[in-house]
Amino acid sequence: MSQTILYYPYINIKNEQWIRNALLYWDNISSIVPYTHYDELSPELLYLKEKEIYNPVYPKNLFDSDFSEDFQRAFIRKLKHYEKSIESKCTMIHKETIKSPELSNWIHHAKIPFELYKFLDDKKYINNLADGWLELDDKIINIYMRTLAEYCIKTSENDMVLGTSNKPSQNEIFEQNHKDIKSTCCELKLIDCFPQPLIDTSLDDIIKFKIQRKDELEAFKEKIKELENNIYKANNIEEIKHHETNFVESWKSCKNDYYKVLKEARIKCVLGNLSTLIALPFAKDALNAIGLNSLTEHIQNGVGLLNVVFNSINYTNIVNSKKYDSGFAYLINASKDKLIKLE
């Protein structure tokens, strides 16, 4: 099955490095677009749409689905939690404080179902602007957009994963939850060894590479998928360490072969970082036995290029359980310490 990476939180992907990474390593790219005739897509997304690689995600499909009411309840629940947090910081607060202009942002009305629009308008949170745009408090828009992204991923018939270019955006979706050990997941971090195309690499060159060197690219991607799947199926810490060791030993050969293919295709790259979140069914018993901190420290005693970290985050109500056996969220970025050009 082809896999789609959903960019969060914007429509257009401003990070040129990110869009090239996503194009190279995923089959399709998506972002949440207000309506079908939206005409402000970036030139890069328009080009990828023509190539049938970029597929817009339209909120109306969610609003018309059986999940619409559940989605709206989830947002209202989060909004009430936000309102309580504001009230706890200031016992007396005026509505205008929550939606002060310097802290506001815009969202198109087509991204909000009518029932929620009415709800927010009744609470005086909405300022109607021209051409269907609405002005709301930035915090409220963030809460809304991350809930929308959650449900777009959860209800998608496609194999869709979350993609971000920075940790705060990922944390907005997958919040920390140390109270529920059932939500413990594993975060794999490949450090300074994940090839990423330079930003001056044309999108067309990357597409040609994917077609002409499909087998070599798939073999490289499969190495990572195999590790994700093995960790998901692991029954204890020892098994994870075993898979970690095997991966490190085979990765060096695999990545060198892949680097050679990139060089032959004249795709210039830098070595950056990839982190992926994976569900961890056995974590409940392990954490009861030794605790989260001990588990993380035990696994991290491995080699430098691969870090295995354990976190408790809210993912069980976001990710479709059928997709647990591989990574469900990815963060890809260049190394800040050293950029290594592949000659």
mmCIF file of C-alpha atoms in Angstrom:
data_model
loop_
_atom_site.group_PDB
_atom_site.id
_atom_site.type_symbol
_atom_site.label_atom_id
_atom_site.label_comp_id
_atom_site.label_asym_id
_atom_site.label_seq_id
_atom_site.Cartn_x
_atom_site.Cartn_y
_atom_site.Cartn_z
ATOM 1 C CA MET A 1 0.000 0.000 0.000
ATOM 2 C CA SER A 2 1.283 3.472 -0.830
ATOM 3 C CA GLN A 3 1.953 5.714 2.149
ATOM 4 C CA THR A 4 0.983 9.365 2.483
ATOM 5 C CA ILE A 5 2.671 11.876 4.773
ATOM 6 C CA LEU A 6 0.374 14.656 6.016
ATOM 7 C CA TYR A 7 2.188 17.930 6.561
ATOM 8 C CA TYR A 8 1.259 19.851 9.700
ATOM 9 C CA PRO A 9 0.354 22.618 10.469
ATOM 10 C CA TYR A 10 0.166 24.687 7.245
ATOM 11 C CA ILE A 11 -1.360 24.292 3.769
ATOM 12 C CA ASN A 12 1.772 25.224 1.835
ATOM 13 C CA ILE A 13 5.056 23.646 2.842
ATOM 14 C CA LYS A 14 7.428 26.525 3.469
ATOM 15 C CA ASN A 15 10.387 24.335 4.379
ATOM 16 C CA GLU A 16 12.114 23.494 1.069
ATOM 17 C CA GLN A 17 14.263 20.801 2.692
ATOM 18 C CA TRP A 18 11.223 19.087 4.160
ATOM 19 C CA ILE A 19 9.274 18.885 0.901
ATOM 20 C CA ARG A 20 12.265 17.248 -0.826
ATOM 21 C CA ASN A 21 12.668 14.738 1.997
ATOM 22 C CA ALA A 22 8.982 13.877 1.872
ATOM 23 C CA LEU A 23 9.010 13.581 -1.914
ATOM 24 C CA LEU A 24 11.960 11.198 -1.827
ATOM 25 C CA TYR A 25 10.851 8.896 0.983
ATOM 26 C CA TRP A 26 7.037 8.862 0.775
ATOM 27 C CA ASP A 27 4.688 7.933 -2.037
ATOM 28 C CA ASN A 28 2.360 10.890 -1.578
ATOM 29 C CA ILE A 29 2.263 14.225 0.237
ATOM 30 C CA SER A 30 -0.842 15.910 1.666
ATOM 31 C CA SER A 31 -1.862 18.996 3.585
ATOM 32 C CA ILE A 32 -5.250 20.206 4.796
ATOM 33 C CA VAL A 33 -6.875 22.503 2.207
ATOM 34 C CA PRO A 34 -10.178 24.338 2.876
ATOM 35 C CA TYR A 35 -12.003 23.546 -0.382
ATOM 36 C CA THR A 36 -11.574 21.940 -3.797
ATOM 37 C CA HIS A 37 -11.177 25.183 -5.787
ATOM 38 C CA TYR A 38 -8.563 26.665 -3.445
ATOM 39 C CA ASP A 39 -6.202 28.603 -5.719
ATOM 40 C CA GLU A 40 -3.331 29.617 -3.452
ATOM 41 C CA LEU A 41 -1.231 26.459 -3.505
ATOM 42 C CA SER A 42 2.492 27.057 -3.832
ATOM 43 C CA PRO A 43 4.179 26.393 -7.210
ATOM 44 C CA GLU A 44 5.838 23.290 -5.702
ATOM 45 C CA LEU A 45 2.529 21.786 -4.570
ATOM 46 C CA LEU A 46 0.840 22.643 -7.870
ATOM 47 C CA TYR A 47 3.636 20.839 -9.702
ATOM 48 C CA LEU A 48 3.377 17.781 -7.439
ATOM 49 C CA LYS A 49 -0.404 17.832 -7.802
ATOM 50 C CA GLU A 50 -0.013 17.663 -11.588
ATOM 51 C CA LYS A 51 2.265 14.656 -11.067
ATOM 52 C CA GLU A 52 -0.444 13.078 -8.828
ATOM 53 C CA ILE A 53 1.955 13.050 -5.873
ATOM 54 C CA TYR A 54 0.354 15.835 -3.829
ATOM 55 C CA ASN A 55 -3.190 15.050 -2.692
ATOM 56 C CA PRO A 56 -5.096 17.758 -0.788
ATOM 57 C CA VAL A 57 -7.082 16.661 2.253
ATOM 58 C CA TYR A 58 -10.469 18.393 2.340
ATOM 59 C CA PRO A 59 -12.109 18.817 5.783
ATOM 60 C CA LYS A 60 -15.573 18.493 4.226
ATOM 61 C CA ASN A 61 -14.960 14.770 3.787
ATOM 62 C CA LEU A 62 -14.582 14.510 7.557
ATOM 63 C CA PHE A 63 -17.548 16.797 8.233
ATOM 64 C CA ASP A 64 -19.778 14.587 6.061
ATOM 65 C CA SER A 65 -18.565 11.359 7.664
ATOM 66 C CA ASP A 66 -19.748 9.354 10.672
ATOM 67 C CA PHE A 67 -16.833 10.821 12.640
ATOM 68 C CA SER A 68 -18.027 14.429 12.410
ATOM 69 C CA GLU A 69 -19.815 14.571 15.758
ATOM 70 C CA ASP A 70 -16.954 12.816 17.515
ATOM 71 C CA PHE A 71 -14.517 15.327 16.002
ATOM 72 C CA GLN A 72 -16.607 18.310 17.141
ATOM 73 C CA ARG A 73 -16.958 16.938 20.672
ATOM 74 C CA ALA A 74 -13.205 16.392 20.853
ATOM 75 C CA PHE A 75 -12.516 19.998 19.882
ATOM 76 C CA ILE A 76 -15.067 21.428 22.326
ATOM 77 C CA ARG A 77 -13.584 19.308 25.102
ATOM 78 C CA LYS A 78 -10.092 20.653 24.360
ATOM 79 C CA LEU A 79 -11.380 24.222 24.088
ATOM 80 C CA LYS A 80 -13.025 23.995 27.506
ATOM 81 C CA HIS A 81 -9.761 22.695 28.934
ATOM 82 C CA TYR A 82 -7.981 25.714 27.423
ATOM 83 C CA GLU A 83 -10.577 28.095 28.857
ATOM 84 C CA LYS A 84 -10.120 26.592 32.311
ATOM 85 C CA SER A 85 -6.355 26.960 32.061
ATOM 86 C CA ILE A 86 -6.821 30.644 31.207
ATOM 87 C CA GLU A 87 -9.214 31.145 34.119
ATOM 88 C CA SER A 88 -6.822 29.441 36.529
ATOM 89 C CA LYS A 89 -4.129 31.985 35.634
ATOM 90 C CA CYS A 90 -6.428 34.964 36.041
ATOM 91 C CA THR A 91 -9.621 34.816 38.062
ATOM 92 C CA MET A 92 -11.133 37.711 36.087
ATOM 93 C CA ILE A 93 -10.526 37.798 32.344
ATOM 94 C CA HIS A 94 -12.388 39.533 29.539
ATOM 95 C CA LYS A 95 -13.121 37.740 26.269
ATOM 96 C CA GLU A 96 -11.109 40.394 24.411
ATOM 97 C CA THR A 97 -8.016 39.273 26.289
ATOM 98 C CA ILE A 98 -8.301 35.779 24.845
ATOM 99 C CA LYS A 99 -8.673 37.089 21.289
ATOM 100 C CA SER A 100 -6.320 40.065 21.392
ATOM 101 C CA PRO A 101 -5.204 41.106 17.851
ATOM 102 C CA GLU A 102 -1.495 40.489 18.341
ATOM 103 C CA LEU A 103 -2.235 36.873 19.306
ATOM 104 C CA SER A 104 -4.767 36.175 16.552
ATOM 105 C CA ASN A 105 -4.575 34.199 13.317
ATOM 106 C CA TRP A 106 -6.753 33.425 10.312
ATOM 107 C CA ILE A 107 -8.601 30.304 9.277
ATOM 108 C CA HIS A 108 -10.969 29.771 6.360
ATOM 109 C CA HIS A 109 -14.616 29.106 7.207
ATOM 110 C CA ALA A 110 -14.595 26.002 4.977
ATOM 111 C CA LYS A 111 -12.265 24.344 7.482
ATOM 112 C CA ILE A 112 -14.905 24.623 10.224
ATOM 113 C CA PRO A 113 -18.276 22.823 10.207
ATOM 114 C CA PHE A 114 -21.255 25.140 10.627
ATOM 115 C CA GLU A 115 -22.126 23.793 14.085
ATOM 116 C CA LEU A 116 -18.673 24.651 15.429
ATOM 117 C CA TYR A 117 -18.704 28.016 13.662
ATOM 118 C CA LYS A 118 -21.980 28.845 15.423
ATOM 119 C CA PHE A 119 -20.579 27.598 18.737
ATOM 120 C CA LEU A 120 -17.459 29.785 18.462
ATOM 121 C CA ASP A 121 -19.407 32.775 17.168
ATOM 122 C CA ASP A 122 -21.842 32.584 20.101
ATOM 123 C CA LYS A 123 -18.847 32.676 22.451
ATOM 124 C CA LYS A 124 -17.576 35.816 20.659
ATOM 125 C CA TYR A 125 -14.346 34.127 19.565
ATOM 126 C CA ILE A 126 -14.788 34.801 15.842
ATOM 127 C CA ASN A 127 -14.131 37.971 13.894
ATOM 128 C CA ASN A 128 -15.487 37.613 10.340
ATOM 129 C CA LEU A 129 -13.120 38.920 7.667
ATOM 130 C CA ALA A 130 -13.416 39.202 3.881
ATOM 131 C CA ASP A 131 -13.477 36.303 1.378
ATOM 132 C CA GLY A 132 -14.559 33.678 3.909
ATOM 133 C CA TRP A 133 -11.644 34.139 6.301
ATOM 134 C CA LEU A 134 -12.169 34.144 10.059
ATOM 135 C CA GLU A 135 -9.953 35.658 12.722
ATOM 136 C CA LEU A 136 -9.552 33.710 15.957
ATOM 137 C CA ASP A 137 -7.155 33.582 18.846
ATOM 138 C CA ASP A 138 -3.960 31.819 17.769
ATOM 139 C CA LYS A 139 -4.218 29.279 20.596
ATOM 140 C CA ILE A 140 -7.751 28.328 19.610
ATOM 141 C CA ILE A 141 -6.744 27.884 15.973
ATOM 142 C CA ASN A 142 -3.841 25.653 17.061
ATOM 143 C CA ILE A 143 -6.195 23.524 19.154
ATOM 144 C CA TYR A 144 -8.649 23.292 16.289
ATOM 145 C CA MET A 145 -6.097 22.509 13.575
ATOM 146 C CA ARG A 146 -4.359 19.792 15.567
ATOM 147 C CA THR A 147 -7.743 18.168 16.322
ATOM 148 C CA LEU A 148 -8.590 18.391 12.625
ATOM 149 C CA ALA A 149 -5.252 16.811 11.683
ATOM 150 C CA GLU A 150 -5.783 14.043 14.250
ATOM 151 C CA TYR A 151 -9.120 13.064 12.736
ATOM 152 C CA CYS A 152 -7.932 13.398 9.139
ATOM 153 C CA ILE A 153 -5.208 10.861 9.961
ATOM 154 C CA LYS A 154 -7.412 8.626 12.068
ATOM 155 C CA THR A 155 -10.270 8.411 9.579
ATOM 156 C CA SER A 156 -8.237 8.254 6.374
ATOM 157 C CA GLU A 157 -8.684 5.150 4.255
ATOM 158 C CA ASN A 158 -5.088 5.611 3.103
ATOM 159 C CA ASP A 159 -1.967 4.692 5.029
ATOM 160 C CA MET A 160 -1.398 8.213 6.352
ATOM 161 C CA VAL A 161 1.241 9.365 8.843
ATOM 162 C CA LEU A 162 1.957 12.729 10.401
ATOM 163 C CA GLY A 163 4.944 14.692 9.156
ATOM 164 C CA THR A 164 6.429 17.819 10.698
ATOM 165 C CA SER A 165 9.627 19.801 10.360
ATOM 166 C CA ASN A 166 10.009 20.694 14.036
ATOM 167 C CA LYS A 167 9.447 19.031 17.393
ATOM 168 C CA PRO A 168 6.949 21.593 18.797
ATOM 169 C CA SER A 169 4.548 20.919 15.893
ATOM 170 C CA GLN A 170 4.763 17.168 16.528
ATOM 171 C CA ASN A 171 4.217 17.713 20.253
ATOM 172 C CA GLU A 172 1.054 19.719 19.527
ATOM 173 C CA ILE A 173 -0.521 16.560 18.102
ATOM 174 C CA PHE A 174 1.082 13.945 20.362
ATOM 175 C CA GLU A 175 1.058 15.468 23.833
ATOM 176 C CA GLN A 176 2.921 13.996 26.783
ATOM 177 C CA ASN A 177 0.816 11.704 28.974
ATOM 178 C CA HIS A 178 2.851 10.208 31.810
ATOM 179 C CA LYS A 179 -0.277 9.094 33.667
ATOM 180 C CA ASP A 180 -1.243 6.436 31.135
ATOM 181 C CA ILE A 181 1.465 3.817 30.585
ATOM 182 C CA LYS A 182 -0.671 2.211 27.881
ATOM 183 C CA SER A 183 0.235 5.210 25.730
ATOM 184 C CA THR A 184 3.963 4.538 25.930
ATOM 185 C CA CYS A 185 5.635 4.506 22.554
ATOM 186 C CA CYS A 186 9.147 4.151 21.237
ATOM 187 C CA GLU A 187 10.950 6.993 19.472
ATOM 188 C CA LEU A 188 13.710 5.943 17.092
ATOM 189 C CA LYS A 189 16.271 8.579 16.226
ATOM 190 C CA LEU A 190 18.674 8.167 13.317
ATOM 191 C CA ILE A 191 21.314 10.827 13.900
ATOM 192 C CA ASP A 192 23.580 12.357 11.245
ATOM 193 C CA CYS A 193 23.159 9.375 8.927
ATOM 194 C CA PHE A 194 19.885 9.935 7.067
ATOM 195 C CA PRO A 195 20.452 11.258 3.493
ATOM 196 C CA GLN A 196 18.424 14.315 2.569
ATOM 197 C CA PRO A 197 18.443 16.093 -0.827
ATOM 198 C CA LEU A 198 19.930 19.570 -0.909
ATOM 199 C CA ILE A 199 17.360 22.337 -1.305
ATOM 200 C CA ASP A 200 18.695 23.207 -4.774
ATOM 201 C CA THR A 201 17.820 19.686 -5.988
ATOM 202 C CA SER A 202 14.915 19.967 -8.415
ATOM 203 C CA LEU A 203 11.684 18.153 -7.638
ATOM 204 C CA ASP A 204 11.796 16.665 -11.121
ATOM 205 C CA ASP A 205 15.233 15.123 -10.472
ATOM 206 C CA ILE A 206 13.919 13.486 -7.298
ATOM 207 C CA ILE A 207 10.890 12.096 -9.127
ATOM 208 C CA LYS A 208 13.104 10.679 -11.880
ATOM 209 C CA PHE A 209 15.358 9.097 -9.242
ATOM 210 C CA LYS A 210 12.360 7.436 -7.565
ATOM 211 C CA ILE A 211 11.310 5.926 -10.887
ATOM 212 C CA GLN A 212 14.729 4.908 -12.208
ATOM 213 C CA ARG A 213 16.188 3.622 -8.912
ATOM 214 C CA LYS A 214 12.977 2.379 -7.346
ATOM 215 C CA ASP A 215 14.384 -0.979 -6.177
ATOM 216 C CA GLU A 216 17.406 0.550 -4.405
ATOM 217 C CA LEU A 217 15.257 3.231 -2.761
ATOM 218 C CA GLU A 218 12.704 0.690 -1.563
ATOM 219 C CA ALA A 219 15.469 -1.512 -0.131
ATOM 220 C CA PHE A 220 16.766 1.452 1.880
ATOM 221 C CA LYS A 221 13.302 2.394 3.152
ATOM 222 C CA GLU A 222 12.543 -1.244 3.970
ATOM 223 C CA LYS A 223 15.516 -1.350 6.335
ATOM 224 C CA ILE A 224 13.888 1.300 8.499
ATOM 225 C CA LYS A 225 10.428 -0.268 8.199
ATOM 226 C CA GLU A 226 11.865 -3.591 9.278
ATOM 227 C CA LEU A 227 13.297 -2.060 12.451
ATOM 228 C CA GLU A 228 9.981 -0.314 13.205
ATOM 229 C CA ASN A 229 8.082 -3.569 12.784
ATOM 230 C CA ASN A 230 10.557 -5.586 14.868
ATOM 231 C CA ILE A 231 10.361 -3.131 17.765
ATOM 232 C CA TYR A 232 6.571 -3.132 17.632
ATOM 233 C CA LYS A 233 6.556 -6.937 17.847
ATOM 234 C CA ALA A 234 9.217 -7.118 20.584
ATOM 235 C CA ASN A 235 8.137 -8.762 23.838
ATOM 236 C CA ASN A 236 10.846 -7.353 26.089
ATOM 237 C CA ILE A 237 13.810 -4.996 26.332
ATOM 238 C CA GLU A 238 16.324 -7.664 25.354
ATOM 239 C CA GLU A 239 14.575 -8.194 22.031
ATOM 240 C CA ILE A 240 14.678 -4.471 21.306
ATOM 241 C CA LYS A 241 18.405 -4.354 22.048
ATOM 242 C CA HIS A 242 18.910 -7.357 19.795
ATOM 243 C CA HIS A 243 17.090 -5.654 16.914
ATOM 244 C CA GLU A 244 18.983 -2.442 17.598
ATOM 245 C CA THR A 245 22.334 -4.228 17.347
ATOM 246 C CA ASN A 246 21.363 -6.057 14.160
ATOM 247 C CA PHE A 247 20.153 -2.831 12.598
ATOM 248 C CA VAL A 248 23.378 -0.956 13.375
ATOM 249 C CA GLU A 249 25.509 -3.763 11.952
ATOM 250 C CA SER A 250 23.560 -3.957 8.698
ATOM 251 C CA TRP A 251 22.816 -0.231 8.381
ATOM 252 C CA LYS A 252 26.396 0.722 7.581
ATOM 253 C CA SER A 253 26.447 -1.525 4.535
ATOM 254 C CA CYS A 254 22.920 -0.570 3.499
ATOM 255 C CA LYS A 255 23.490 3.181 3.698
ATOM 256 C CA ASN A 256 26.818 2.965 1.846
ATOM 257 C CA ASP A 257 25.103 1.154 -1.030
ATOM 258 C CA TYR A 258 22.391 3.781 -1.019
ATOM 259 C CA TYR A 259 24.894 6.649 -0.966
ATOM 260 C CA LYS A 260 26.522 5.130 -4.045
ATOM 261 C CA VAL A 261 23.189 5.059 -5.858
ATOM 262 C CA LEU A 262 22.558 8.708 -4.955
ATOM 263 C CA LYS A 263 26.005 9.650 -6.241
ATOM 264 C CA GLU A 264 25.459 7.815 -9.523
ATOM 265 C CA ALA A 265 22.163 9.661 -9.988
ATOM 266 C CA ARG A 266 23.849 12.989 -9.139
ATOM 267 C CA ILE A 267 21.442 13.611 -6.270
ATOM 268 C CA LYS A 268 23.451 15.750 -3.846
ATOM 269 C CA CYS A 269 22.525 15.174 -0.225
ATOM 270 C CA VAL A 270 23.363 16.134 3.307
ATOM 271 C CA LEU A 271 23.231 13.778 6.261
ATOM 272 C CA GLY A 272 20.464 14.686 8.668
ATOM 273 C CA ASN A 273 18.196 13.205 11.303
ATOM 274 C CA LEU A 274 15.046 11.103 11.201
ATOM 275 C CA SER A 275 12.881 10.322 14.206
ATOM 276 C CA THR A 276 9.852 8.064 14.139
ATOM 277 C CA LEU A 277 7.238 7.168 16.761
ATOM 278 C CA ILE A 278 6.218 3.512 17.130
ATOM 279 C CA ALA A 279 3.564 1.882 19.303
ATOM 280 C CA LEU A 280 4.910 -0.452 21.980
ATOM 281 C CA PRO A 281 2.484 -3.143 23.189
ATOM 282 C CA PHE A 282 4.846 -4.722 25.753
ATOM 283 C CA ALA A 283 5.605 -1.402 27.502
ATOM 284 C CA LYS A 284 2.960 -1.785 30.226
ATOM 285 C CA ASP A 285 4.628 -4.813 31.802
ATOM 286 C CA ALA A 286 8.125 -3.384 31.341
ATOM 287 C CA LEU A 287 7.241 -0.072 32.981
ATOM 288 C CA ASN A 288 5.559 -1.777 35.889
ATOM 289 C CA ALA A 289 8.775 -3.693 36.435
ATOM 290 C CA ILE A 290 11.489 -1.020 36.107
ATOM 291 C CA GLY A 291 9.957 2.372 35.309
ATOM 292 C CA LEU A 292 10.167 4.642 32.277
ATOM 293 C CA ASN A 293 13.495 6.347 33.108
ATOM 294 C CA SER A 294 15.292 3.056 33.669
ATOM 295 C CA LEU A 295 13.914 1.651 30.433
ATOM 296 C CA THR A 296 15.091 4.646 28.402
ATOM 297 C CA GLU A 297 18.549 4.633 29.940
ATOM 298 C CA HIS A 298 18.934 0.888 29.399
ATOM 299 C CA ILE A 299 18.203 1.136 25.689
ATOM 300 C CA GLN A 300 20.327 4.229 25.094
ATOM 301 C CA ASN A 301 23.531 2.440 26.015
ATOM 302 C CA GLY A 302 23.945 1.559 22.328
ATOM 303 C CA VAL A 303 25.889 3.184 19.512
ATOM 304 C CA GLY A 304 25.668 6.833 18.606
ATOM 305 C CA LEU A 305 23.951 6.719 15.243
ATOM 306 C CA LEU A 306 20.747 5.216 16.677
ATOM 307 C CA ASN A 307 18.971 6.387 19.808
ATOM 308 C CA VAL A 308 15.978 4.511 21.185
ATOM 309 C CA VAL A 309 13.902 6.575 23.606
ATOM 310 C CA PHE A 310 10.625 5.797 25.337
ATOM 311 C CA ASN A 311 7.885 8.394 25.814
ATOM 312 C CA SER A 312 4.355 8.399 27.147
ATOM 313 C CA ILE A 313 2.261 10.390 24.699
ATOM 314 C CA ASN A 314 -1.379 10.529 23.649
ATOM 315 C CA TYR A 315 -1.557 8.472 20.484
ATOM 316 C CA THR A 316 -4.049 5.648 21.106
ATOM 317 C CA ASN A 317 -7.045 7.861 20.270
ATOM 318 C CA ILE A 318 -5.322 9.468 17.291
ATOM 319 C CA VAL A 319 -3.716 6.665 15.323
ATOM 320 C CA ASN A 320 -5.741 3.946 13.645
ATOM 321 C CA SER A 321 -4.849 0.720 15.481
ATOM 322 C CA LYS A 322 -4.354 -1.027 12.131
ATOM 323 C CA LYS A 323 -1.291 1.187 11.583
ATOM 324 C CA TYR A 324 0.457 0.497 14.894
ATOM 325 C CA ASP A 325 2.969 -1.961 13.434
ATOM 326 C CA SER A 326 5.097 0.761 11.821
ATOM 327 C CA GLY A 327 5.952 4.401 12.423
ATOM 328 C CA PHE A 328 2.935 6.686 12.755
ATOM 329 C CA ALA A 329 4.672 10.080 12.979
ATOM 330 C CA TYR A 330 7.917 11.332 11.474
ATOM 331 C CA LEU A 331 10.183 14.288 12.126
ATOM 332 C CA ILE A 332 12.864 14.917 9.513
ATOM 333 C CA ASN A 333 15.423 17.681 9.754
ATOM 334 C CA ALA A 334 19.013 18.503 8.882
ATOM 335 C CA SER A 335 21.744 18.172 11.451
ATOM 336 C CA LYS A 336 22.466 21.514 13.085
ATOM 337 C CA ASP A 337 25.967 20.507 14.094
ATOM 338 C CA LYS A 338 27.361 19.310 10.803
ATOM 339 C CA LEU A 339 26.118 19.162 7.263
ATOM 340 C CA ILE A 340 27.970 16.498 5.310
ATOM 341 C CA LYS A 341 27.854 16.739 1.542
ATOM 342 C CA LEU A 342 28.001 13.452 -0.289
ATOM 343 C CA GLU A 343 30.702 13.943 -2.900
#
